[in-house]
């Protein structure tokens, strides 16, 4: 939290590495709980409609899901590399690896887009006539699928915006070897996005 | 503590040019925690006023059986809006957003909160949420009519503007999470030298516990409300029995947040009382650690009692017994606080200025609220009083008689610090009695009505219920008069009251060591703490 010229005048901004990390961890905790609510809904309906969930999951495209998992895992790796590079003072390589992270995030979304459109083409979307004709549990499964992967995808987009902003700050030198906590926090956020997906994959794709 | 107006002016402190001056922009873009606190003060009190007017309208409608002022449909919208505004816009942000923002850094000897810009952002997010909530009244299919709980499946079926109101509640929750994160980090990282956790004032402890609940509970209701919106827009069917969904699941998810939210409302209030009692009885607080730890205990146990809102709506007997037991457990840390407060007063040299009067009223009203809560918490009696006016009476005693009154206490207590001027005591006392008497006239009959069997959320009633309803409506006029006088007095005292000086009440916590109003960076020199927060006589170097 810096450059608050308006109220604090010439006063030196307060910098606190530990504080910034503490705040970020608590925020990540709230994110987990946000998804936690959905996982709760999932577990309730999975218990109620085990058989329907089983059938519905069979229609998901496992190879695409697994590919996406690798894409995200690799992006987490490039994220870590970026943070380490900046800590070592190697700005160029930090930027390069950050670029890779952004690219992989984009790739993830593209694959997700094709998956979603295929489902929608087959009439499998919330409230669709096809789903209404199927047993209730399958409808709920697809409801959950779209809501949870949708919320996750939204987090990917937010993560991409965040990482781009920080890439610019690395480039301009506002985030640098001596003050890299923003990049590190963005990295933490990115790992969370990755982590959530690691749970989504088995819950949706691998239950058939 | 005389009421004589004086020609002298207090120092300008953070109101002055150094803090950004007086222009509107310098306020709404200020990252100074004191200015953000005051932004919240004015916003919250405006919404309180709107909510109170809606409440008064309902009371007027209920003066006589049959339809007087408003149609049943409008009445439904009235209690929904009244509930939404009072809960999400007023009492949940309430004391932490106003007094926490202003006092937390002062009480721990810091310059500001850990993330000042995030703090300002949380106010803006709050205002966006508030704007959407107000817009939902006038747009779409009309004002929401589901009650503030947005219970499915009606909230999914009604064509009133539920989506927008729910979205507003989600955004408001986001604001509250940001504040929570900020406060926790501030308390961990920004305490003055020498202030260990057990030297923190109890108000800070209560904010700490509250912030944790905000952080832990709010995301769950956040996602639940998003689901309601998606349900309405896309028909995902999670809470719709026709699509195989379960409306009871909605209730669970809703109360997983909304019950802990009750403790978000009450813990800071208890913190305020724990500050006022030692100051006005000239004693150190009795059982400091017990009070601090009971805040944490309430925060912990409070997370596990949500089921008591659903005793009558379909749960297994085992869960009902467990939830009922947990509910009774909350009474223990609450009781610990009340006994410690009373023990603080014992043999103290008590002076009854307005903050102390409100603190006393808090203990009295909150005790009624707490005891009636046990009636709701016990399985057998709850069957009788569920969804009756007993519940309406109960939660007004807790929320309004507890948190609302504690906020008034805090306003009287800290006004000298905030404005540099004293409250006019004579007028404050007059307003106080009107508020307290009006309060009981307004809400005690509701408890009686509930036992008699009058259901809540009806615009009409049988003639046998009329006497209590008339008393209640008269009470609403008395309390309204009291509130107007009180706010008027606070306003004019802040502008024309006698000069306060640094420490008019003889308080021992750090905020009283700096000037009133405090300078932009709070203290002129770094603060070092050498004693517990309520120890008297000992010097504390500033
Ligand atoms: C002048 C002050 C107030 C008056 C006259 C008032 C009056 C009322 C009345 C008549 C009802 C509706 C009862 C029914 O038909 O079921 C009600 C409901 C409610 N009030 Fe108040 N009230 C006041 C202040 C407050 C405050 C300060 C709070 C919160 C801090 C609050 C929170 C609520 C809530 C949550 C409901 C339930 C709404 C629902 O059923 O969805 N009220 N109030």
XYZ file of N, CA, C and O in Angstrom, chain B residues 101-256:
624
model
N -12.947 1.365 12.664
C -12.064 2.111 11.792
C -11.446 3.289 12.511
O -10.260 3.559 12.392
N -12.269 3.997 13.248
C -11.749 5.204 13.889
C -10.814 4.850 15.044
O -9.731 5.423 15.183
N -11.217 3.896 15.869
C -10.531 3.711 17.142
C -9.457 2.629 17.134
O -8.532 2.682 17.935
N -9.583 1.630 16.258
C -8.621 0.521 16.340
C -7.165 0.994 16.251
O -6.363 0.714 17.144
N -6.786 1.749 15.199
C -5.384 2.186 15.162
C -5.014 3.050 16.364
O -3.905 2.924 16.907
N -5.949 3.914 16.813
C -5.635 4.749 17.969
C -5.397 3.895 19.199
O -4.474 4.128 19.975
N -6.243 2.878 19.375
C -6.142 2.090 20.602
C -4.902 1.213 20.635
O -4.482 0.786 21.707
N -4.355 0.882 19.469
C -3.133 0.079 19.505
C -1.908 0.938 19.221
O -0.814 0.422 19.018
N -2.089 2.245 19.190
C -0.941 3.132 19.029
C -0.341 3.102 17.639
O 0.862 3.283 17.482
N -1.172 2.880 16.611
C -0.655 2.825 15.243
C -1.018 4.100 14.486
O -1.842 4.894 14.936
N -0.385 4.264 13.323
C -0.680 5.440 12.504
C -1.940 5.263 11.683
O -2.623 6.216 11.338
N -2.174 4.037 11.272
C -3.320 3.777 10.414
C -3.556 2.271 10.443
O -2.886 1.554 11.182
N -4.489 1.785 9.620
C -4.650 0.338 9.498
C -3.562 -0.201 8.570
O -2.823 0.566 7.959
N -3.486 -1.529 8.455
C -2.394 -2.114 7.678
C -2.515 -1.787 6.195
O -1.520 -1.551 5.528
N -3.740 -1.773 5.673
C -3.930 -1.502 4.245
C -4.885 -0.324 4.065
O -6.074 -0.523 3.805
N -4.376 0.902 4.158
C -5.283 2.064 4.119
C -6.081 2.152 2.825
O -7.248 2.528 2.852
N -5.450 1.803 1.703
C -6.211 1.943 0.454
C -7.301 0.888 0.339
O -8.391 1.155 -0.147
N -7.000 -0.304 0.825
C -8.025 -1.343 0.853
C -9.189 -0.906 1.739
O -10.358 -1.180 1.458
N -8.852 -0.194 2.787
C -9.854 0.290 3.717
C -10.809 1.246 3.017
O -12.034 1.133 3.115
N -10.235 2.182 2.279
C -11.071 3.107 1.518
C -11.886 2.326 0.486
O -13.080 2.562 0.305
N -11.225 1.352 -0.168
C -11.936 0.559 -1.178
C -13.140 -0.133 -0.557
O -14.196 -0.219 -1.180
N -12.992 -0.591 0.677
C -14.114 -1.311 1.278
C -15.304 -0.365 1.465
O -16.453 -0.786 1.343
N -15.028 0.918 1.735
C -16.148 1.853 1.830
C -16.803 2.020 0.468
O -18.033 2.024 0.356
N -16.026 2.134 -0.563
C -16.612 2.274 -1.906
C -17.414 1.042 -2.278
O -18.512 1.146 -2.850
N -16.883 -0.127 -1.977
C -17.632 -1.350 -2.274
C -18.954 -1.326 -1.509
O -20.011 -1.666 -2.050
N -18.881 -0.879 -0.251
C -20.097 -0.766 0.545
C -21.109 0.142 -0.155
O -22.297 -0.176 -0.261
N -20.628 1.281 -0.646
C -21.545 2.229 -1.272
C -22.149 1.650 -2.549
O -23.324 1.870 -2.845
N -21.351 0.892 -3.318
C -21.905 0.256 -4.519
C -23.017 -0.713 -4.119
O -24.119 -0.694 -4.685
N -22.734 -1.535 -3.104
C -23.754 -2.468 -2.617
C -24.998 -1.732 -2.167
O -26.128 -2.113 -2.492
N -24.798 -0.651 -1.433
C -25.935 0.110 -0.933
C -26.733 0.688 -2.089
O -27.974 0.663 -2.096
N -26.023 1.182 -3.091
C -26.689 1.764 -4.246
C -27.554 0.705 -4.942
O -28.724 0.957 -5.265
N -26.988 -0.490 -5.131
C -27.773 -1.551 -5.775
C -28.989 -1.916 -4.925
O -30.090 -2.121 -5.439
N -28.789 -1.986 -3.620
C -29.907 -2.344 -2.745
C -31.032 -1.335 -2.900
O -32.208 -1.688 -2.989
N -30.670 -0.057 -2.941
C -31.701 0.964 -3.073
C -32.330 0.907 -4.464
O -33.546 1.060 -4.618
N -31.499 0.651 -5.494
C -32.042 0.564 -6.850
C -33.049 -0.572 -6.965
O -34.041 -0.448 -7.688
N -32.791 -1.667 -6.246
C -33.687 -2.815 -6.379
C -35.117 -2.453 -5.978
O -36.064 -3.132 -6.358
N -35.272 -1.366 -5.223
C -36.622 -0.969 -4.819
C -37.431 -0.452 -5.990
O -38.639 -0.621 -6.054
N -36.742 0.228 -6.904
C -37.487 0.993 -7.899
C -37.417 0.389 -9.284
O -37.901 0.958 -10.230
N -36.722 -0.751 -9.419
C -36.519 -1.253 -10.770
C -37.060 -2.668 -10.876
O -37.497 -3.261 -9.897
N -36.993 -3.230 -12.076
C -37.406 -4.605 -12.287
C -38.849 -4.810 -11.883
O -39.702 -3.965 -12.088
N -39.113 -5.947 -11.282
C -40.488 -6.290 -10.935
C -40.963 -5.693 -9.630
O -41.923 -6.170 -9.057
N -40.272 -4.660 -9.122
C -40.704 -4.031 -7.876
C -39.883 -4.513 -6.704
O -39.082 -5.437 -6.801
N -40.093 -3.840 -5.554
C -39.286 -4.121 -4.373
C -39.424 -5.579 -3.947
O -40.514 -6.141 -4.000
N -38.323 -6.209 -3.533
C -38.361 -7.602 -3.110
C -39.348 -7.800 -1.956
O -39.518 -6.921 -1.117
N -39.976 -8.962 -1.908
C -40.996 -9.203 -0.885
C -40.797 -10.556 -0.217
O -41.746 -11.202 0.191
N -39.557 -10.998 -0.101
C -39.306 -12.343 0.406
C -38.954 -12.376 1.877
O -38.784 -13.443 2.434
N -38.822 -11.231 2.520
C -38.188 -11.201 3.835
C -36.693 -11.134 3.623
O -36.200 -11.510 2.558
N -35.964 -10.660 4.645
C -34.533 -10.427 4.424
C -33.769 -11.722 4.274
O -32.606 -11.724 3.868
N -34.407 -12.868 4.565
C -33.703 -14.139 4.503
C -33.699 -14.753 3.107
O -33.018 -15.739 2.883
N -34.468 -14.219 2.190
C -34.512 -14.698 0.794
C -34.720 -16.206 0.703
O -34.063 -16.891 -0.086
N -35.572 -16.750 1.517
C -35.763 -18.191 1.511
C -36.223 -18.700 0.146
O -37.119 -18.154 -0.475
N -35.568 -19.790 -0.294
C -36.037 -20.508 -1.474
C -37.188 -21.412 -1.023
O -37.252 -21.779 0.145
N -38.095 -21.844 -1.866
C -38.173 -21.546 -3.292
C -38.892 -20.230 -3.634
O -38.899 -19.856 -4.792
N -39.470 -19.530 -2.610
C -40.203 -18.330 -2.999
C -39.280 -17.303 -3.647
O -39.660 -16.646 -4.623
N -38.046 -17.173 -3.116
C -37.134 -16.168 -3.684
C -36.786 -16.493 -5.130
O -36.320 -15.631 -5.871
N -37.019 -17.744 -5.543
C -36.725 -18.101 -6.928
C -37.931 -17.837 -7.819
O -37.802 -17.498 -8.984
N -39.124 -17.954 -7.218
C -40.336 -17.835 -8.013
C -40.842 -16.407 -8.125
O -41.402 -16.023 -9.153
N -40.692 -15.613 -7.077
C -41.320 -14.288 -7.084
C -40.760 -13.455 -8.225
O -39.585 -13.562 -8.570
N -41.621 -12.617 -8.836
C -41.092 -11.799 -9.916
C -40.668 -10.422 -9.442
O -40.356 -9.555 -10.249
N -40.652 -10.209 -8.114
C -40.096 -8.941 -7.636
C -38.572 -8.978 -7.808
O -37.992 -10.014 -8.098
N -37.941 -7.832 -7.592
C -36.543 -7.677 -7.982
C -35.568 -8.298 -6.975
O -34.726 -7.605 -6.409
N -35.669 -9.596 -6.789
C -34.824 -10.249 -5.794
C -33.362 -10.294 -6.240
O -32.453 -10.071 -5.444
N -33.140 -10.545 -7.539
C -31.761 -10.733 -7.999
C -30.861 -9.570 -7.607
O -29.763 -9.756 -7.093
N -31.351 -8.366 -7.848
C -30.522 -7.202 -7.578
C -30.256 -7.055 -6.078
O -29.129 -6.782 -5.655
N -31.296 -7.261 -5.276
C -31.130 -7.124 -3.831
C -30.125 -8.153 -3.313
O -29.277 -7.848 -2.472
N -30.221 -9.371 -3.843
C -29.316 -10.421 -3.417
C -27.879 -10.100 -3.835
O -26.931 -10.259 -3.070
N -27.751 -9.603 -5.044
C -26.431 -9.199 -5.522
C -25.856 -8.111 -4.616
O -24.670 -8.130 -4.261
N -26.719 -7.183 -4.224
C -26.269 -6.123 -3.323
C -25.749 -6.720 -2.026
O -24.682 -6.342 -1.542
N -26.483 -7.686 -1.488
C -26.045 -8.305 -0.236
C -24.690 -8.986 -0.430
O -23.824 -8.936 0.444
N -24.494 -9.601 -1.597
C -23.211 -10.237 -1.884
C -22.081 -9.212 -1.866
O -21.034 -9.419 -1.250
N -22.309 -8.088 -2.530
C -21.262 -7.062 -2.596
C -20.973 -6.495 -1.212
O -19.821 -6.257 -0.839
N -22.032 -6.306 -0.421
C -21.827 -5.813 0.934
C -20.990 -6.803 1.740
O -20.138 -6.410 2.534
N -21.235 -8.089 1.504
C -20.434 -9.099 2.187
C -18.972 -8.981 1.810
O -18.085 -9.118 2.655
N -18.722 -8.696 0.555
C -17.355 -8.540 0.086
C -16.666 -7.404 0.836
O -15.524 -7.522 1.289
N -17.401 -6.301 0.979
C -16.856 -5.171 1.724
C -16.498 -5.591 3.137
O -15.449 -5.219 3.665
N -17.353 -6.395 3.729
C -17.107 -6.776 5.109
C -15.913 -7.728 5.224
O -15.132 -7.648 6.179
N -15.714 -8.578 4.214
C -14.524 -9.435 4.218
C -13.253 -8.593 4.142
O -12.279 -8.831 4.866
N -13.275 -7.573 3.280
C -12.085 -6.723 3.141
C -11.746 -6.049 4.468
O -10.593 -6.004 4.885
N -12.781 -5.527 5.138
C -12.533 -4.916 6.438
C -11.960 -5.933 7.408
O -11.018 -5.643 8.153
N -12.515 -7.143 7.401
C -12.032 -8.175 8.314
C -10.558 -8.478 8.096
O -9.772 -8.504 9.043
N -10.176 -8.679 6.842
C -8.774 -8.979 6.531
C -7.876 -7.848 7.027
O -6.837 -8.060 7.646
N -8.329 -6.643 6.769
C -7.555 -5.470 7.152
C -7.352 -5.405 8.665
O -6.237 -5.177 9.140
N -8.420 -5.638 9.409
C -8.323 -5.520 10.868
C -7.425 -6.615 11.442
O -6.608 -6.364 12.324
N -7.581 -7.832 10.946
C -6.751 -8.918 11.499
C -5.273 -8.596 11.279
O -4.454 -8.666 12.201
N -4.952 -8.204 10.033
C -3.553 -7.891 9.748
C -3.082 -6.720 10.602
O -1.970 -6.732 11.133
N -3.929 -5.710 10.735
C -3.553 -4.560 11.550
C -3.228 -4.987 12.975
O -2.214 -4.585 13.547
N -4.093 -5.821 13.537
C -3.889 -6.201 14.931
C -2.631 -7.049 15.088
O -1.885 -6.918 16.052
N -2.361 -7.884 14.094
C -1.155 -8.696 14.200
C 0.115 -7.878 14.004
O 1.127 -8.139 14.634
N 0.060 -6.897 13.111
C 1.306 -6.281 12.649
C 1.576 -4.880 13.185
O 2.691 -4.400 13.083
N 0.556 -4.187 13.672
C 0.749 -2.753 13.876
C 0.687 -2.325 15.341
O 0.631 -1.131 15.630
N 0.648 -3.255 16.257
C 0.555 -2.848 17.657
C 1.796 -2.066 18.075
O 2.898 -2.331 17.605
N 1.598 -1.101 18.969
C 2.721 -0.284 19.420
C 3.717 -1.150 20.173
O 3.402 -2.241 20.627
N 4.920 -0.619 20.293
C 5.953 -1.334 21.027
C 5.473 -1.599 22.453
O 4.935 -0.718 23.111
N 5.647 -2.802 22.908
C 5.285 -3.109 24.292
C 3.855 -3.588 24.460
O 3.464 -4.012 25.541
N 3.035 -3.504 23.382
C 1.647 -3.953 23.525
C 1.529 -5.397 23.056
O 1.350 -5.662 21.874
N 1.665 -6.326 23.997
C 1.432 -7.734 23.661
C -0.053 -7.955 23.465
O -0.862 -7.051 23.720
N -0.436 -9.146 23.037
C -1.869 -9.390 22.826
C -2.662 -9.139 24.100
O -3.767 -8.617 24.051
N -2.087 -9.491 25.253
C -2.850 -9.328 26.486
C -2.705 -7.941 27.101
O -3.049 -7.726 28.250
N -2.177 -7.019 26.305
C -2.257 -5.622 26.723
C -3.159 -4.847 25.785
O -3.196 -3.623 25.818
N -3.844 -5.548 24.900
C -4.749 -4.847 23.992
C -6.036 -4.500 24.725
O -6.523 -5.285 25.529
N -6.600 -3.332 24.421
C -7.915 -3.019 24.985
C -8.941 -4.069 24.553
O -8.801 -4.700 23.501
N -9.983 -4.227 25.351
C -10.955 -5.282 25.056
C -11.747 -4.996 23.786
O -12.220 -5.914 23.117
N -11.904 -3.711 23.460
C -12.579 -3.393 22.201
C -11.784 -3.970 21.031
O -12.350 -4.525 20.080
N -10.463 -3.898 21.123
C -9.629 -4.450 20.064
C -9.782 -5.970 20.014
O -9.908 -6.565 18.936
N -9.826 -6.578 21.182
C -10.063 -8.030 21.209
C -11.363 -8.380 20.511
O -11.445 -9.343 19.743
N -12.396 -7.603 20.805
C -13.689 -7.943 20.216
C -13.645 -7.750 18.701
O -14.228 -8.523 17.953
N -12.920 -6.727 18.248
C -12.803 -6.532 16.804
C -12.039 -7.684 16.172
O -12.328 -8.112 15.055
N -11.075 -8.180 16.918
C -10.277 -9.293 16.401
C -11.162 -10.524 16.192
O -11.175 -11.123 15.107
N -11.940 -10.850 17.210
C -12.839 -12.010 17.091
C -13.841 -11.783 15.960
O -14.098 -12.665 15.142
N -14.389 -10.564 15.911
C -15.378 -10.260 14.877
C -14.794 -10.416 13.487
O -15.427 -10.982 12.592
N -13.577 -9.913 13.313
C -12.979 -9.967 11.990
C -12.814 -11.409 11.532
O -13.030 -11.725 10.367
N -12.457 -12.265 12.467
C -12.331 -13.670 12.073
C -13.662 -14.230 11.613
O -13.737 -14.961 10.625
N -14.731 -13.884 12.320
C -16.032 -14.416 11.878
C -16.362 -13.862 10.503
O -16.853 -14.581 9.632
N -16.095 -12.576 10.306
C -16.397 -11.987 8.996
C -15.682 -12.756 7.906
O -16.251 -13.067 6.861
N -14.431 -13.073 8.160
C -13.619 -13.725 7.147
C -14.068 -15.167 6.928
O -14.100 -15.671 5.813
N -14.454 -15.833 8.003
C -14.773 -17.251 7.870
C -16.186 -17.468 7.348
O -16.431 -18.380 6.567
N -17.113 -16.647 7.777
C -18.515 -16.962 7.479
C -19.026 -16.303 6.207
O -19.820 -16.891 5.484
N -18.582 -15.089 5.924
C -19.181 -14.346 4.820
C -19.067 -15.035 3.462
O -20.033 -15.005 2.699
N -17.923 -15.650 3.121
C -17.852 -16.260 1.788
C -18.938 -17.305 1.547
O -19.405 -17.449 0.425
N -19.353 -18.003 2.597
C -20.349 -19.052 2.392
C -21.679 -18.448 1.976
O -22.332 -18.909 1.035
N -22.094 -17.378 2.661
C -23.356 -16.762 2.246
C -23.162 -16.092 0.892
O -24.071 -16.058 0.066
N -21.955 -15.607 0.643
C -21.685 -14.983 -0.646
C -22.019 -15.933 -1.769
O -22.811 -15.613 -2.666
N -21.469 -17.128 -1.702
C -21.691 -18.073 -2.800
C -23.153 -18.501 -2.824
O -23.747 -18.684 -3.895
N -23.777 -18.602 -1.651
C -25.186 -18.988 -1.620
C -26.042 -17.965 -2.348
O -26.948 -18.313 -3.114
N -25.751 -16.690 -2.103
C -26.546 -15.643 -2.747
C -26.304 -15.644 -4.251
O -27.225 -15.454 -5.042
N -25.042 -15.893 -4.643
C -24.768 -16.005 -6.081
C -25.608 -17.134 -6.671
O -26.172 -17.010 -7.762
N -25.720 -18.227 -5.929
C -26.509 -19.351 -6.435
C -27.970 -18.954 -6.619
O -28.614 -19.372 -7.579
N -28.494 -18.134 -5.694
C -29.883 -17.698 -5.860
C -30.029 -16.907 -7.154
O -30.972 -17.107 -7.924
N -29.078 -16.024 -7.421
C -29.138 -15.242 -8.657
C -29.076 -16.167 -9.869
O -29.891 -16.068 -10.802
N -28.109 -17.114 -9.857
C -27.977 -18.027 -10.991
C -29.232 -18.872 -11.157
O -29.672 -19.155 -12.265
N -29.793 -19.239 -10.031
C -31.024 -20.013 -10.053
C -32.126 -19.241 -10.770
O -32.856 -19.783 -11.593
N -32.204 -17.954 -10.463
C -33.250 -17.132 -11.091
C -32.945 -16.885 -12.560
O -33.851 -16.880 -13.390
N -31.670 -16.679 -12.884
C -31.340 -16.336 -14.269
C -31.275 -17.568 -15.156
O -31.746 -17.564 -16.289
N -30.646 -18.647 -14.651
C -30.374 -19.792 -15.514
C -31.174 -21.033 -15.152
O -31.217 -21.986 -15.922
N -31.753 -21.028 -13.952
C -32.498 -22.219 -13.555
C -31.612 -23.426 -13.315
O -31.858 -24.500 -13.847
N -30.541 -23.280 -12.502
C -29.666 -24.418 -12.241
C -30.324 -25.441 -11.327
O -29.872 -26.579 -11.259
N -31.367 -25.027 -10.614
C -32.176 -26.010 -9.896
C -31.690 -26.464 -8.537
O -32.265 -27.365 -7.948
N -30.627 -25.842 -7.993
C -30.085 -26.336 -6.724
C -31.099 -26.274 -5.578
O -31.107 -27.130 -4.722
N -31.894 -25.219 -5.569
C -32.804 -25.036 -4.434
C -34.255 -25.212 -4.857
O -35.167 -24.867 -4.127
N -34.469 -25.736 -6.063
C -35.810 -25.805 -6.604
C -36.280 -27.253 -6.555
O -35.774 -28.106 -7.275
N -37.257 -27.568 -5.698
C -37.688 -28.960 -5.565
C -38.139 -29.547 -6.894
O -37.920 -30.736 -7.144
N -38.712 -28.714 -7.763
C -39.187 -29.238 -9.041
C -38.037 -29.807 -9.862
O -38.226 -30.703 -10.677
N -36.825 -29.292 -9.667
C -35.676 -29.780 -10.435
C -34.828 -30.746 -9.608
O -33.683 -31.004 -9.950
N -35.384 -31.236 -8.519
C -34.642 -32.179 -7.689
C -33.795 -31.503 -6.621
O -33.123 -32.161 -5.852
N -33.826 -30.180 -6.585
C -33.036 -29.462 -5.590
C -33.717 -29.466 -4.229
O -34.829 -29.970 -4.081
N -33.039 -28.870 -3.254
C -33.522 -28.949 -1.884
C -33.545 -27.560 -1.253
O -32.494 -26.992 -0.977
N -34.724 -26.983 -1.018
C -34.790 -25.644 -0.413
C -34.180 -25.608 0.979
O -33.679 -24.576 1.416
N -34.246 -26.740 1.680
C -33.688 -26.756 3.038
C -32.178 -26.544 2.987
O -31.589 -25.960 3.892
N -31.558 -27.015 1.907
C -30.115 -26.799 1.763
C -29.816 -25.310 1.716
O -28.823 -24.842 2.269
N -30.700 -24.563 1.060
C -30.511 -23.117 1.060
C -30.492 -22.592 2.480
O -29.636 -21.789 2.850
N -31.456 -23.054 3.278
C -31.520 -22.544 4.651
C -30.237 -22.849 5.414
O -29.729 -22.013 6.158
N -29.710 -24.050 5.219
C -28.447 -24.383 5.891
C -27.346 -23.417 5.482
O -26.682 -22.814 6.316
N -27.176 -23.274 4.160
C -26.088 -22.423 3.683
C -26.284 -20.989 4.153
O -25.339 -20.304 4.521
N -27.540 -20.554 4.147
C -27.798 -19.187 4.565
C -27.424 -18.982 6.026
O -26.745 -18.022 6.371
N -27.836 -19.893 6.866
C -27.599 -19.682 8.294
C -26.169 -20.014 8.714
O -25.719 -19.590 9.767
N -25.452 -20.791 7.901
C -24.041 -21.010 8.232
C -23.335 -19.672 8.312
O -22.452 -19.460 9.129
